[in-house]
Coordinates of C-alpha atoms and ligand atoms in Angstrom, one line a residue:
M1 CA 0.0 0.0 0.0
C2 CA 1.9 3.0 -1.3
G3 CA 5.6 2.7 -2.2
I4 CA 8.3 5.1 -1.0
V5 CA 11.8 5.6 -2.4
G6 CA 14.6 7.9 -1.2
Y7 CA 18.2 8.6 -2.4
I8 CA 21.2 10.5 -1.2
G9 CA 24.5 10.4 -3.0
P10 CA 26.5 11.8 -5.9
Q11 CA 24.1 10.9 -8.7
Q12 CA 21.0 12.7 -10.0
A13 CA 18.2 11.5 -7.7
S14 CA 15.2 11.9 -9.9
P15 CA 15.9 9.1 -12.4
I16 CA 16.9 6.7 -9.6
I17 CA 13.7 7.4 -7.7
L18 CA 11.5 7.2 -10.8
D19 CA 13.0 3.8 -11.6
G20 CA 12.5 2.6 -8.0
L21 CA 8.9 3.8 -8.1
R22 CA 8.3 1.9 -11.3
R23 CA 9.2 -1.3 -9.5
L24 CA 7.0 -0.3 -6.6
E25 CA 4.0 0.6 -8.6
Y26 CA 2.4 -2.7 -7.7
R27 CA 2.0 -1.2 -4.2
G28 CA -0.4 1.5 -5.4
Y29 CA -0.8 3.5 -8.6
D30 CA -3.4 6.2 -8.3
S31 CA -0.9 9.1 -8.1
A32 CA 2.8 9.6 -7.8
G33 CA 5.3 12.3 -7.0
I34 CA 9.0 13.2 -6.5
A35 CA 10.8 15.9 -4.5
T36 CA 14.5 16.8 -4.9
L37 CA 16.7 19.1 -3.1
E38 CA 19.2 21.3 -4.8
A39 CA 21.0 24.5 -3.8
G40 CA 19.0 24.7 -0.6
E41 CA 15.7 24.5 -2.4
I42 CA 13.1 21.7 -2.6
H43 CA 11.2 21.2 -5.8
T44 CA 8.4 18.8 -6.3
R45 CA 6.5 17.2 -9.2
R46 CA 3.3 15.3 -8.7
A47 CA 0.7 13.8 -11.0
E48 CA -2.6 12.0 -10.6
G49 CA -2.9 8.6 -12.2
K50 CA -0.2 6.1 -13.0
L51 CA 3.5 6.7 -12.9
I52 CA 3.6 7.3 -16.6
N53 CA 1.9 10.7 -16.0
L54 CA 4.6 11.7 -13.6
E55 CA 7.2 10.6 -16.2
S56 CA 5.7 12.8 -18.8
L57 CA 5.6 15.7 -16.4
L58 CA 9.3 15.2 -15.5
Q59 CA 10.2 15.2 -19.2
Q60 CA 8.5 18.6 -19.6
A61 CA 9.9 19.9 -16.3
P62 CA 12.9 17.9 -15.1
L63 CA 14.1 17.9 -11.5
T64 CA 17.7 18.2 -10.7
G65 CA 19.4 17.5 -7.4
S66 CA 21.3 14.5 -5.8
R67 CA 18.9 14.1 -2.8
G68 CA 15.4 13.1 -3.3
I69 CA 12.3 11.2 -2.1
G70 CA 9.4 9.7 -4.1
H71 CA 6.0 8.1 -3.6
T72 CA 3.5 6.0 -5.5
R73 CA 0.1 6.1 -3.8
W74 CA -2.8 3.9 -2.9
A75 CA -5.4 6.3 -1.5
T76 CA -6.6 5.9 2.1
H77 CA -7.3 9.5 3.2
G78 CA -8.4 11.7 0.3
R79 CA -9.3 10.8 -3.2
P80 CA -6.6 10.2 -5.9
S81 CA -5.6 13.7 -7.1
E82 CA -2.6 15.8 -7.7
T83 CA -3.2 17.7 -4.5
N84 CA -3.4 14.6 -2.4
A85 CA -0.3 13.0 -4.1
H86 CA 2.9 12.9 -2.0
P87 CA 5.4 14.4 -1.4
H88 CA 3.8 16.8 1.0
K89 CA 5.6 20.0 1.9
A90 CA 5.4 22.4 4.9
G91 CA 7.8 25.2 5.1
D92 CA 11.3 23.8 4.8
F93 CA 10.3 20.2 5.1
V94 CA 9.0 17.6 2.6
V95 CA 7.7 14.2 3.4
V96 CA 6.6 10.9 1.8
H97 CA 4.7 8.4 3.9
N98 CA 3.3 4.9 3.7
G99 CA 0.8 3.9 6.4
I100 CA -2.0 5.6 8.3
I101 CA -1.8 8.3 10.9
E102 CA -4.7 7.5 13.2
N103 CA -4.8 10.7 15.2
Y104 CA -4.3 13.0 12.2
L105 CA -7.6 14.9 12.7
E106 CA -6.7 15.8 16.3
L107 CA -3.1 16.9 15.2
K108 CA -4.5 18.8 12.2
D109 CA -6.9 20.8 14.4
E110 CA -4.0 21.7 16.8
L111 CA -1.7 22.7 13.9
Q112 CA -4.4 24.7 12.2
A113 CA -5.0 26.6 15.5
Q114 CA -1.2 27.3 15.5
G115 CA -1.6 28.9 12.0
H116 CA -0.7 26.0 9.7
T117 CA -2.5 25.9 6.4
F118 CA -3.3 22.5 4.9
R119 CA -3.6 21.9 1.2
S120 CA -4.5 18.3 0.9
E121 CA -7.1 15.9 2.5
T122 CA -4.4 13.4 3.5
D123 CA -3.3 12.2 6.9
T124 CA 0.4 12.5 5.7
E125 CA 0.4 16.3 5.5
V126 CA 0.1 16.4 9.2
I127 CA 3.6 14.9 9.5
A128 CA 5.1 17.7 7.4
H129 CA 3.5 20.4 9.5
L130 CA 4.2 18.7 12.7
V131 CA 7.9 18.5 11.9
E132 CA 7.9 22.1 10.8
E133 CA 6.3 23.1 14.1
T134 CA 8.6 21.0 16.2
A135 CA 11.7 22.3 14.4
K136 CA 10.9 25.8 15.7
Q137 CA 11.8 24.6 19.2
T138 CA 14.4 22.0 18.4
A139 CA 17.8 22.0 16.8
G140 CA 18.1 20.0 13.6
L141 CA 16.1 17.8 11.3
E142 CA 16.8 14.5 13.2
A143 CA 15.5 15.8 16.5
A144 CA 12.5 17.5 15.0
V145 CA 11.5 14.3 13.2
R146 CA 12.0 12.3 16.4
Q147 CA 9.8 14.6 18.5
A148 CA 7.2 14.9 15.8
L149 CA 6.9 11.1 15.5
A150 CA 6.5 10.7 19.2
R151 CA 3.2 12.5 18.9
V152 CA 1.9 10.4 16.0
R153 CA -0.3 7.3 16.5
G154 CA -0.6 4.8 13.7
A155 CA 1.6 3.1 11.1
Y156 CA 4.3 4.7 9.1
A157 CA 7.3 4.5 6.9
V158 CA 8.5 8.0 6.2
A159 CA 11.3 9.7 4.4
I160 CA 11.9 13.4 5.1
L161 CA 14.2 16.1 3.6
S162 CA 14.8 19.6 4.8
C163 CA 16.3 22.5 2.8
C164 CA 18.0 23.6 6.0
E165 CA 20.1 20.4 6.1
P166 CA 20.7 19.5 2.4
D167 CA 23.2 16.7 3.3
T168 CA 20.7 14.7 5.5
L169 CA 18.0 12.3 4.7
V170 CA 15.9 11.0 7.6
V171 CA 13.7 7.9 7.5
A172 CA 11.7 6.1 10.2
K173 CA 9.5 3.1 10.4
L174 CA 6.7 1.8 12.6
G175 CA 4.4 -0.9 11.1
S176 CA 5.1 -0.3 7.4
P177 CA 8.1 -1.8 5.6
L178 CA 11.3 0.1 4.9
V179 CA 14.6 -1.3 3.6
V180 CA 17.9 0.5 3.1
G181 CA 20.2 -0.2 0.2
K182 CA 23.9 0.5 0.7
G183 CA 26.0 1.8 -2.2
E184 CA 29.5 3.3 -2.6
G185 CA 29.1 6.8 -1.1
E186 CA 25.4 6.7 -1.6
Y187 CA 22.3 5.3 0.1
F188 CA 18.9 4.2 -1.2
V189 CA 15.7 3.6 0.9
A190 CA 12.5 1.9 -0.4
S191 CA 9.4 0.1 0.7
D192 CA 10.6 -3.1 -1.0
I193 CA 13.8 -4.7 -2.3
P194 CA 13.2 -4.7 -6.1
A195 CA 13.2 -0.8 -6.1
M196 CA 16.9 -0.9 -5.3
L197 CA 18.1 -4.1 -6.9
S198 CA 19.6 -2.5 -10.0
H199 CA 21.9 -0.4 -7.7
T200 CA 22.9 -2.7 -4.8
R201 CA 22.2 -6.0 -3.2
E202 CA 23.5 -5.0 0.2
M203 CA 20.4 -4.3 2.3
V204 CA 19.7 -3.3 5.9
F205 CA 16.2 -4.1 7.2
L206 CA 14.9 -1.5 9.6
D207 CA 12.8 -2.7 12.5
D208 CA 9.7 -1.0 13.9
G209 CA 10.5 2.0 16.1
E210 CA 13.8 2.7 14.2
M211 CA 15.0 5.8 12.5
A212 CA 17.9 6.0 10.0
I213 CA 19.8 9.2 9.4
F214 CA 21.9 9.4 6.2
T215 CA 24.5 11.6 4.7
P216 CA 26.1 10.4 1.4
A217 CA 29.0 9.0 3.4
A218 CA 27.4 7.4 6.5
M219 CA 24.3 6.0 8.0
R220 CA 23.3 5.9 11.6
V221 CA 20.3 4.0 13.0
T222 CA 18.7 4.9 16.3
D223 CA 15.5 4.0 18.1
L224 CA 12.8 6.7 18.4
D225 CA 14.4 7.9 21.7
G226 CA 17.7 8.5 19.9
K227 CA 19.6 5.5 21.3
E228 CA 22.0 4.1 18.7
R229 CA 21.3 0.7 17.2
Q230 CA 23.8 -1.6 15.5
K231 CA 22.5 -3.1 12.2
Q232 CA 23.9 -5.8 10.0
S233 CA 23.5 -5.7 6.3
K234 CA 22.4 -8.7 4.3
T235 CA 23.2 -9.6 0.7
I236 CA 20.1 -10.3 -1.3
T237 CA 20.3 -13.1 -3.8
W238 CA 17.4 -11.9 -6.1
S239 CA 18.8 -10.6 -9.3
P240 CA 17.6 -7.4 -11.0
L241 CA 16.5 -9.5 -14.0
M242 CA 14.0 -11.4 -11.8
A243 CA 12.1 -8.2 -11.4
E244 CA 11.8 -7.6 -15.1
K245 CA 9.1 -8.8 -17.6
G246 CA 11.6 -11.0 -19.6
G247 CA 9.7 -10.7 -22.9
Y248 CA 6.3 -11.5 -21.5
R249 CA 3.4 -9.1 -22.1
H250 CA 2.6 -9.0 -18.4
F251 CA 4.3 -9.8 -15.1
M252 CA 1.4 -12.1 -14.3
L253 CA 2.0 -14.2 -17.4
K254 CA 5.7 -14.4 -16.7
E255 CA 5.0 -15.4 -13.1
I256 CA 2.6 -18.1 -14.1
H257 CA 5.2 -19.5 -16.4
E258 CA 7.9 -19.3 -13.8
Q259 CA 6.1 -21.8 -11.6
P260 CA 8.1 -24.9 -12.5
R261 CA 11.3 -23.0 -11.5
A262 CA 9.7 -21.4 -8.4
L263 CA 8.4 -24.8 -7.1
A264 CA 11.7 -26.6 -7.8
D265 CA 13.5 -23.8 -5.9
T266 CA 11.1 -24.1 -3.0
V267 CA 11.7 -27.8 -2.7
A268 CA 15.5 -27.7 -3.4
G269 CA 17.7 -28.8 -0.5
R270 CA 14.7 -29.6 1.7
V271 CA 14.2 -33.3 1.0
V272 CA 16.8 -35.5 2.7
D273 CA 18.9 -37.8 0.6
D274 CA 16.8 -41.0 1.0
Q275 CA 13.6 -38.9 0.7
S276 CA 12.2 -40.3 4.0
D277 CA 12.0 -36.8 5.7
V278 CA 12.3 -33.1 4.9
Y279 CA 14.6 -30.5 6.4
L280 CA 13.4 -27.0 7.0
S281 CA 16.1 -24.6 7.9
G282 CA 14.6 -21.6 9.6
F283 CA 11.9 -23.7 11.1
E284 CA 13.7 -23.7 14.4
L285 CA 11.1 -25.1 16.9
E286 CA 12.3 -27.6 19.4
Q287 CA 11.3 -31.3 18.8
E288 CA 9.3 -31.3 22.0
D289 CA 7.4 -28.2 20.9
L290 CA 6.4 -29.9 17.7
E291 CA 5.5 -33.2 19.5
G292 CA 3.3 -31.4 22.0
I293 CA 1.2 -29.4 19.5
E294 CA -2.5 -30.0 20.1
K295 CA -3.9 -27.6 17.7
L296 CA -2.8 -25.5 14.7
F297 CA -4.2 -22.2 13.4
V298 CA -3.4 -21.2 9.9
V299 CA -4.0 -17.4 9.5
A300 CA -3.7 -15.4 6.3
C301 CA -5.6 -13.1 3.9
G302 CA -6.8 -13.4 0.3
T303 CA -4.9 -15.9 -1.9
S304 CA -2.7 -16.8 1.1
W305 CA -5.8 -17.8 3.0
H306 CA -6.8 -20.0 0.2
A307 CA -3.4 -21.7 0.5
G308 CA -4.1 -22.2 4.2
L309 CA -7.5 -23.9 3.4
V310 CA -5.6 -26.4 1.3
G311 CA -2.9 -26.7 3.9
K312 CA -5.5 -27.9 6.4
F313 CA -6.2 -31.0 4.3
M314 CA -2.4 -31.7 4.1
I315 CA -1.7 -31.2 7.8
E316 CA -4.7 -33.0 9.2
K317 CA -4.1 -36.0 6.9
L318 CA -0.3 -36.4 7.4
A319 CA 0.3 -35.1 10.9
R320 CA -3.2 -35.8 12.4
I321 CA -3.3 -32.4 14.2
P322 CA -6.6 -30.5 14.1
V323 CA -6.3 -27.3 12.0
E324 CA -8.4 -24.2 12.1
V325 CA -8.0 -21.8 9.2
D326 CA -8.7 -18.1 9.9
I327 CA -8.9 -14.9 7.9
A328 CA -6.4 -12.7 9.6
S329 CA -8.6 -9.6 10.0
E330 CA -11.1 -11.8 11.8
F331 CA -8.7 -13.8 14.0
R332 CA -7.4 -11.0 16.1
Y333 CA -10.9 -9.7 17.0
R334 CA -12.4 -13.0 18.0
D335 CA -10.3 -13.7 21.1
P336 CA -8.9 -17.0 19.7
I337 CA -8.1 -19.7 22.2
V338 CA -4.3 -19.9 21.9
S339 CA -2.0 -21.7 24.4
D340 CA 1.6 -23.0 24.5
K341 CA 0.3 -26.1 22.8
T342 CA -1.0 -24.2 19.8
L343 CA 1.1 -23.5 16.7
T344 CA 0.0 -20.6 14.5
V345 CA 1.1 -20.6 10.9
L346 CA 1.0 -17.2 9.2
I347 CA 1.0 -17.2 5.4
S348 CA 2.0 -14.1 3.6
Q349 CA 3.7 -13.5 0.2
S350 CA 4.8 -10.0 1.2
G351 CA 5.3 -10.7 4.9
E352 CA 3.9 -7.2 5.4
T353 CA 0.2 -7.6 5.3
A354 CA -1.1 -5.6 8.3
D355 CA -3.9 -7.9 9.3
T356 CA -1.6 -11.0 9.2
L357 CA 1.1 -9.2 11.2
A358 CA -1.5 -8.2 13.8
A359 CA -2.7 -11.9 14.0
L360 CA 0.9 -13.0 14.5
R361 CA 1.3 -10.6 17.4
E362 CA -2.1 -11.7 18.8
A363 CA -1.0 -15.4 18.7
R364 CA 2.4 -14.8 20.2
G365 CA 1.1 -12.4 22.7
K366 CA -1.1 -15.2 24.1
G367 CA 1.8 -17.5 24.6
G368 CA 1.6 -19.6 21.4
K369 CA 4.4 -20.3 19.0
A370 CA 4.2 -19.0 15.5
V371 CA 5.7 -20.0 12.2
A372 CA 5.6 -17.9 9.0
I373 CA 5.5 -18.9 5.4
C374 CA 6.7 -15.9 3.5
N375 CA 8.3 -15.1 0.1
V376 CA 10.0 -11.8 1.1
V377 CA 13.2 -12.4 3.0
E378 CA 13.5 -10.5 6.3
S379 CA 9.9 -9.1 6.0
S380 CA 8.2 -8.1 9.2
I381 CA 6.1 -11.3 9.6
A382 CA 9.2 -13.5 8.9
R383 CA 11.3 -11.6 11.4
E384 CA 8.7 -11.6 14.2
S385 CA 7.8 -15.3 14.0
D386 CA 9.5 -18.1 15.9
G387 CA 10.4 -19.8 12.7
V388 CA 10.0 -19.2 9.0
I389 CA 9.7 -21.4 5.9
Y390 CA 10.6 -19.3 2.9
T391 CA 9.0 -19.9 -0.4
H392 CA 11.6 -19.3 -3.1
A393 CA 9.2 -17.8 -5.7
G394 CA 11.4 -14.8 -6.4
P395 CA 9.8 -11.3 -6.6
E396 CA 6.1 -11.4 -7.4
I397 CA 5.2 -8.1 -9.1
G398 CA 1.7 -8.9 -10.7
V399 CA -0.9 -7.9 -8.2
A400 CA -2.7 -11.2 -8.7
S401 CA -0.8 -13.8 -6.9
T402 CA 0.2 -16.9 -8.9
K403 CA 3.6 -18.4 -8.2
A404 CA 3.5 -17.2 -4.6
F405 CA 0.3 -19.3 -4.1
T406 CA 1.6 -22.5 -5.5
T407 CA 4.9 -22.2 -3.7
Q408 CA 2.9 -21.6 -0.5
L409 CA 1.1 -24.9 -1.1
V410 CA 4.5 -26.6 -1.4
A411 CA 5.7 -25.0 1.8
L412 CA 2.6 -26.2 3.6
F413 CA 3.1 -29.7 2.2
L414 CA 6.7 -29.7 3.5
L415 CA 5.5 -28.5 6.9
A416 CA 2.8 -31.3 6.9
L417 CA 5.5 -33.9 6.1
R418 CA 7.9 -32.6 8.8
L419 CA 5.1 -32.6 11.4
G420 CA 4.0 -36.0 10.4
R421 CA 7.6 -37.4 10.7
V422 CA 8.2 -35.7 14.1
R423 CA 5.0 -36.9 15.5
G424 CA 5.2 -40.4 14.1
T425 CA 2.0 -40.2 12.1
L426 CA 3.9 -40.6 8.9
M427 CA 6.2 -43.6 8.2
A428 CA 9.5 -43.3 6.3
Q429 CA 8.3 -45.3 3.4
E430 CA 5.1 -43.3 3.0
C431 CA 7.1 -40.1 3.2
Q432 CA 9.4 -41.4 0.4
S433 CA 6.5 -41.9 -1.9
L434 CA 5.1 -38.4 -1.0
T435 CA 8.4 -36.7 -1.6
G436 CA 8.8 -38.6 -4.8
A437 CA 5.5 -37.0 -6.0
L438 CA 6.7 -33.6 -4.8
L439 CA 10.0 -33.9 -6.8
A440 CA 8.1 -34.8 -9.9
L441 CA 5.8 -31.8 -9.6
P442 CA 7.7 -29.1 -11.4
R443 CA 7.8 -31.2 -14.5
Q444 CA 4.1 -31.8 -14.3
V445 CA 3.4 -28.1 -13.8
E446 CA 5.4 -27.5 -17.1
E447 CA 3.0 -29.9 -18.7
A448 CA 0.0 -28.1 -17.2
L449 CA 1.3 -24.9 -18.7
E450 CA 0.9 -26.4 -22.1
L451 CA -2.8 -25.7 -21.6
D452 CA -2.1 -22.0 -22.3
K453 CA -3.4 -22.0 -25.8
A454 CA -6.6 -24.0 -24.9
C455 CA -7.3 -21.6 -22.0
E456 CA -6.9 -18.7 -24.4
E457 CA -9.5 -20.2 -26.7
I458 CA -11.9 -20.8 -23.9
A459 CA -11.3 -17.3 -22.6
R460 CA -12.4 -15.9 -26.1
D461 CA -15.7 -17.8 -25.8
Y462 CA -16.5 -16.7 -22.3
A463 CA -15.0 -13.2 -21.9
L464 CA -18.3 -11.5 -22.2
A465 CA -20.0 -13.5 -19.4
S466 CA -21.1 -11.3 -16.5
D467 CA -20.8 -14.0 -13.8
F468 CA -18.8 -17.3 -13.3
L469 CA -19.3 -20.1 -10.8
Y470 CA -16.4 -22.3 -9.7
L471 CA -17.1 -25.6 -8.1
G472 CA -14.8 -28.1 -6.3
R473 CA -14.9 -30.5 -3.4
G474 CA -12.5 -31.3 -0.6
N475 CA -9.1 -29.7 -1.2
Q476 CA -10.3 -28.5 -4.6
Y477 CA -12.9 -26.2 -3.0
P478 CA -10.2 -23.7 -1.9
I479 CA -9.0 -23.8 -5.5
A480 CA -12.5 -23.0 -6.7
L481 CA -12.3 -19.9 -4.3
E482 CA -8.9 -19.0 -5.7
G483 CA -10.0 -19.4 -9.3
A484 CA -12.9 -17.1 -8.6
L485 CA -10.8 -14.5 -6.9
K486 CA -8.2 -14.5 -9.7
L487 CA -11.0 -13.8 -12.2
K488 CA -12.7 -11.1 -10.1
E489 CA -9.5 -9.2 -9.4
I490 CA -8.1 -8.9 -12.9
S491 CA -11.2 -9.1 -15.2
Y492 CA -13.8 -7.4 -12.9
I493 CA -16.2 -10.3 -13.7
H494 CA -18.3 -11.4 -10.7
A495 CA -17.3 -14.9 -9.8
E496 CA -18.1 -17.2 -6.9
G497 CA -16.4 -20.3 -5.6
Y498 CA -18.6 -22.9 -4.0
P499 CA -18.2 -26.4 -2.6
A500 CA -19.7 -28.5 -5.4
G501 CA -22.0 -30.5 -3.0
E502 CA -23.4 -27.3 -1.5
M503 CA -24.6 -25.9 -4.9
K504 CA -28.0 -27.5 -4.6
H505 CA -28.6 -25.6 -1.4
G506 CA -28.9 -22.3 -3.1
P507 CA -26.6 -21.2 -5.9
I508 CA -28.2 -23.7 -8.3
A509 CA -30.9 -21.0 -8.8
L510 CA -28.3 -18.9 -10.7
I511 CA -27.7 -21.5 -13.4
D512 CA -29.0 -20.7 -16.9
E513 CA -27.6 -20.8 -20.4
Q514 CA -25.5 -17.6 -19.7
L515 CA -23.6 -18.9 -16.8
P516 CA -20.2 -20.6 -17.3
V517 CA -19.4 -23.1 -14.5
V518 CA -15.8 -24.1 -14.0
I519 CA -15.8 -27.6 -12.4
L520 CA -12.7 -29.0 -10.7
A521 CA -13.0 -32.8 -11.1
P522 CA -9.7 -34.5 -10.8
D523 CA -9.6 -38.3 -10.6
N524 CA -10.0 -38.8 -6.8
D525 CA -12.4 -40.3 -4.2
T526 CA -15.1 -37.7 -4.9
Y527 CA -14.8 -37.7 -8.7
E528 CA -18.2 -39.5 -9.2
K529 CA -19.9 -37.1 -6.9
V530 CA -18.4 -34.0 -8.6
V531 CA -19.6 -35.5 -12.0
S532 CA -23.1 -35.7 -10.5
N533 CA -22.9 -32.1 -9.5
M534 CA -21.8 -31.3 -13.1
E535 CA -24.9 -33.2 -14.4
E536 CA -27.0 -30.9 -12.3
V537 CA -25.5 -27.9 -13.9
R538 CA -25.9 -29.4 -17.4
A539 CA -29.5 -30.3 -16.8
R540 CA -30.2 -26.6 -16.2
G541 CA -28.4 -25.4 -19.3
G542 CA -25.3 -24.1 -17.6
K543 CA -22.0 -24.0 -19.7
V544 CA -19.5 -26.4 -18.2
I545 CA -15.7 -25.9 -18.3
A546 CA -14.3 -29.0 -16.7
I547 CA -10.8 -29.5 -15.4
T548 CA -9.8 -33.1 -14.8
T549 CA -6.9 -35.6 -15.1
Q550 CA -5.8 -37.3 -18.3
T551 CA -7.3 -40.5 -17.0
R552 CA -10.8 -39.1 -17.3
Q553 CA -11.0 -38.3 -21.0
E554 CA -14.6 -39.6 -21.1
L555 CA -15.8 -36.3 -19.7
K556 CA -15.2 -34.8 -23.2
E557 CA -18.7 -35.9 -24.3
K558 CA -20.4 -34.2 -21.4
V559 CA -18.9 -30.7 -21.2
D560 CA -18.5 -27.5 -23.3
A561 CA -14.7 -27.4 -22.7
L562 CA -12.3 -29.8 -21.1
L563 CA -8.8 -29.2 -19.8
L564 CA -6.7 -32.3 -19.0
L565 CA -3.9 -32.4 -16.4
P566 CA -1.3 -34.9 -15.5
D567 CA -2.1 -37.0 -12.4
T568 CA -0.4 -36.7 -9.0
I569 CA -1.2 -37.5 -5.4
D570 CA -4.3 -36.0 -4.0
E571 CA -2.4 -33.6 -1.7
L572 CA -0.6 -32.0 -4.6
M573 CA -3.4 -31.9 -7.1
P574 CA -4.5 -28.4 -6.1
I575 CA -1.2 -27.1 -7.4
L576 CA -1.9 -28.6 -10.8
T577 CA -5.6 -27.5 -11.0
S578 CA -4.6 -23.9 -10.1
I579 CA -2.6 -23.6 -13.3
P580 CA -5.4 -23.6 -15.9
L581 CA -7.5 -21.3 -13.6
Q582 CA -4.7 -18.8 -13.5
L583 CA -4.4 -18.9 -17.3
L584 CA -8.1 -18.7 -17.8
A585 CA -8.4 -15.6 -15.6
Y586 CA -5.4 -14.1 -17.3
H587 CA -6.6 -14.6 -20.9
I588 CA -10.2 -13.4 -20.0
A589 CA -8.7 -10.2 -18.6
V590 CA -6.5 -9.7 -21.7
H591 CA -9.6 -10.1 -23.9
K592 CA -11.5 -7.6 -21.8
G593 CA -8.5 -5.2 -22.0
T594 CA -8.2 -4.6 -18.3
D595 CA -5.0 -3.7 -16.6
V596 CA -3.8 -7.2 -15.7
D597 CA -0.8 -6.3 -13.5
Q598 CA -2.3 -3.4 -11.8
P599 CA -6.1 -4.0 -11.6
R600 CA -8.2 -1.1 -10.4
N601 CA -8.6 -0.3 -6.7
L602 CA -6.0 -3.0 -5.6
A603 CA -2.5 -3.0 -4.2
K604 CA -0.1 -5.9 -4.0
S605 CA 0.7 -5.5 -0.3
V606 CA -2.0 -4.3 2.0
T607 CA -0.1 -2.7 4.9
V608 CA -3.1 -1.0 6.4
E609 CA -5.8 -2.6 8.5
Ligands
AGP1 C1 -4.0 -12.2 -4.5 O1 -4.2 -12.3 -5.8 C2 -4.3 -10.9 -3.9 N1 -3.9 -9.8 -4.6 C3 -4.4 -10.8 -2.4 O2 -5.5 -11.6 -2.0 C4 -3.2 -11.3 -1.5 O3 -3.1 -12.7 -1.6 C5 -3.5 -10.9 0.0 O4 -3.6 -9.5 0.0 C6 -2.5 -11.3 0.9 O5 -1.2 -10.9 0.7 P1 0.1 -11.5 1.3 O6 0.2 -12.9 0.9 O7 1.2 -10.6 0.8 O8 -0.1 -11.4 2.8

């Protein structure tokens, strides 16, 4: 939710910041702006709409200066407009901000009474005025920012420049992500790693309640009270190329096609030589903690929550632990029963989702252990958990999650295997056969991707539909939910996922000749039952798009479109059935001409509650 970038060094700041914002545009794209500082003066350029509008503005009216800050916005307070776009300026100070200032109205009233004039409807502008006001009684930018932030309630990652101190950039973080990139005689700051990858791979991850003060030559980190903190930098292994489109028309399509590699990377090094167990570095819970678990919560949002719903099937079957799956924004408010015998698994691609982070704190605060499944290394959720299982999907830029989802399913499967082995519910031989299926999976996903053309043709036939229904049973029901979510978010077509057996209790009334129904019918124990549900749809004139395994070619006679997948074990089948659903949603969106990578109203990483 909003991306911020900052630079201080010998180079021109504006192109560096613009390039960084381009890579953060997935975080918000309703307006953008840059401020640079040169010869003791601050100049800003801001534009409503996507970054391209700011780029054109900068071509007409370039910004010079080797210190700068920039922002790409996802509106929370105040509609998308040039006036509400960041940076926000007050007197000698200019600010960009990601997060929400909860007490901004109170502060605004106070500042207005002191004579400050506000130009925007944003909460952020309060920070600029507060720093300006504080600076009247304090010496220096650093002290003014520190005192101003002490009055602020809410979440923030901020970057601030002042024309009174042209060689200083101050940033601070509480609840919103902020990473520092270290260069040679220069520093970069950004909300996320890809914004800096083309300049440096040496990163410092700031913690909540920390401030960093930069000159081109040095960096100092303190807490909000001014006490110095020692920080280690980490070398990031993602390459800049990983955050490029690589010849694909959209990031989403590239990321769909990257899945064989992403899955293989997530499994790599985690299956022991004789395949009878798995090894999860980072999952550092004691053997007795794992043996003593009586209940598991899986908590996440959106697509990651769908992964959790599939994970429940894996963990209950292989480790025989009862699993409850919660939506993060609900979990923290329902006073969940957590004890030292509960393990909470938080799933988050970004590792920064505010609701999931709050749920993690709730679970740990109640004395339970927590393990994260995250894609972004050193993200807040990863760092605050007792253990972490990283998915090695690489940077996911498309707002619609694809490779992060399937790698989350692999991470959950690895977790289920590990728990099953530790707790003695899974024998070595059975584990060998399950890991064998896991190791074969990337190749099978490659095969599933060959359905691309077929999905494109189906998309052409159904792109004008106004509604879709997705049906599945057992561990395919969450995939029905995920297929519907993918379609909704990128094509704006209304879609619902439903348990196939539940259809007759209501949604069957929706079925007519206009309604495409996507049915997930892999060859498993409930295959016959799903086929009966499919007949119920056909009998009412619904159009059936069926997804099954190559062993069930006979369905061809009964459906309007059939997509055949290779067969695998039931636990891993959801990974294969996800692939045609991703492709179908993608091609329908392309036919409709929507903005696939940056769908309206959405942001990749939801760092506000
Ligand atoms: C998926 O396509 C979505 N854009 C969204 O539901 C996402 O999965 C959700 O916001 C959770 O994000 P996280 O995995 O980064 O926590």
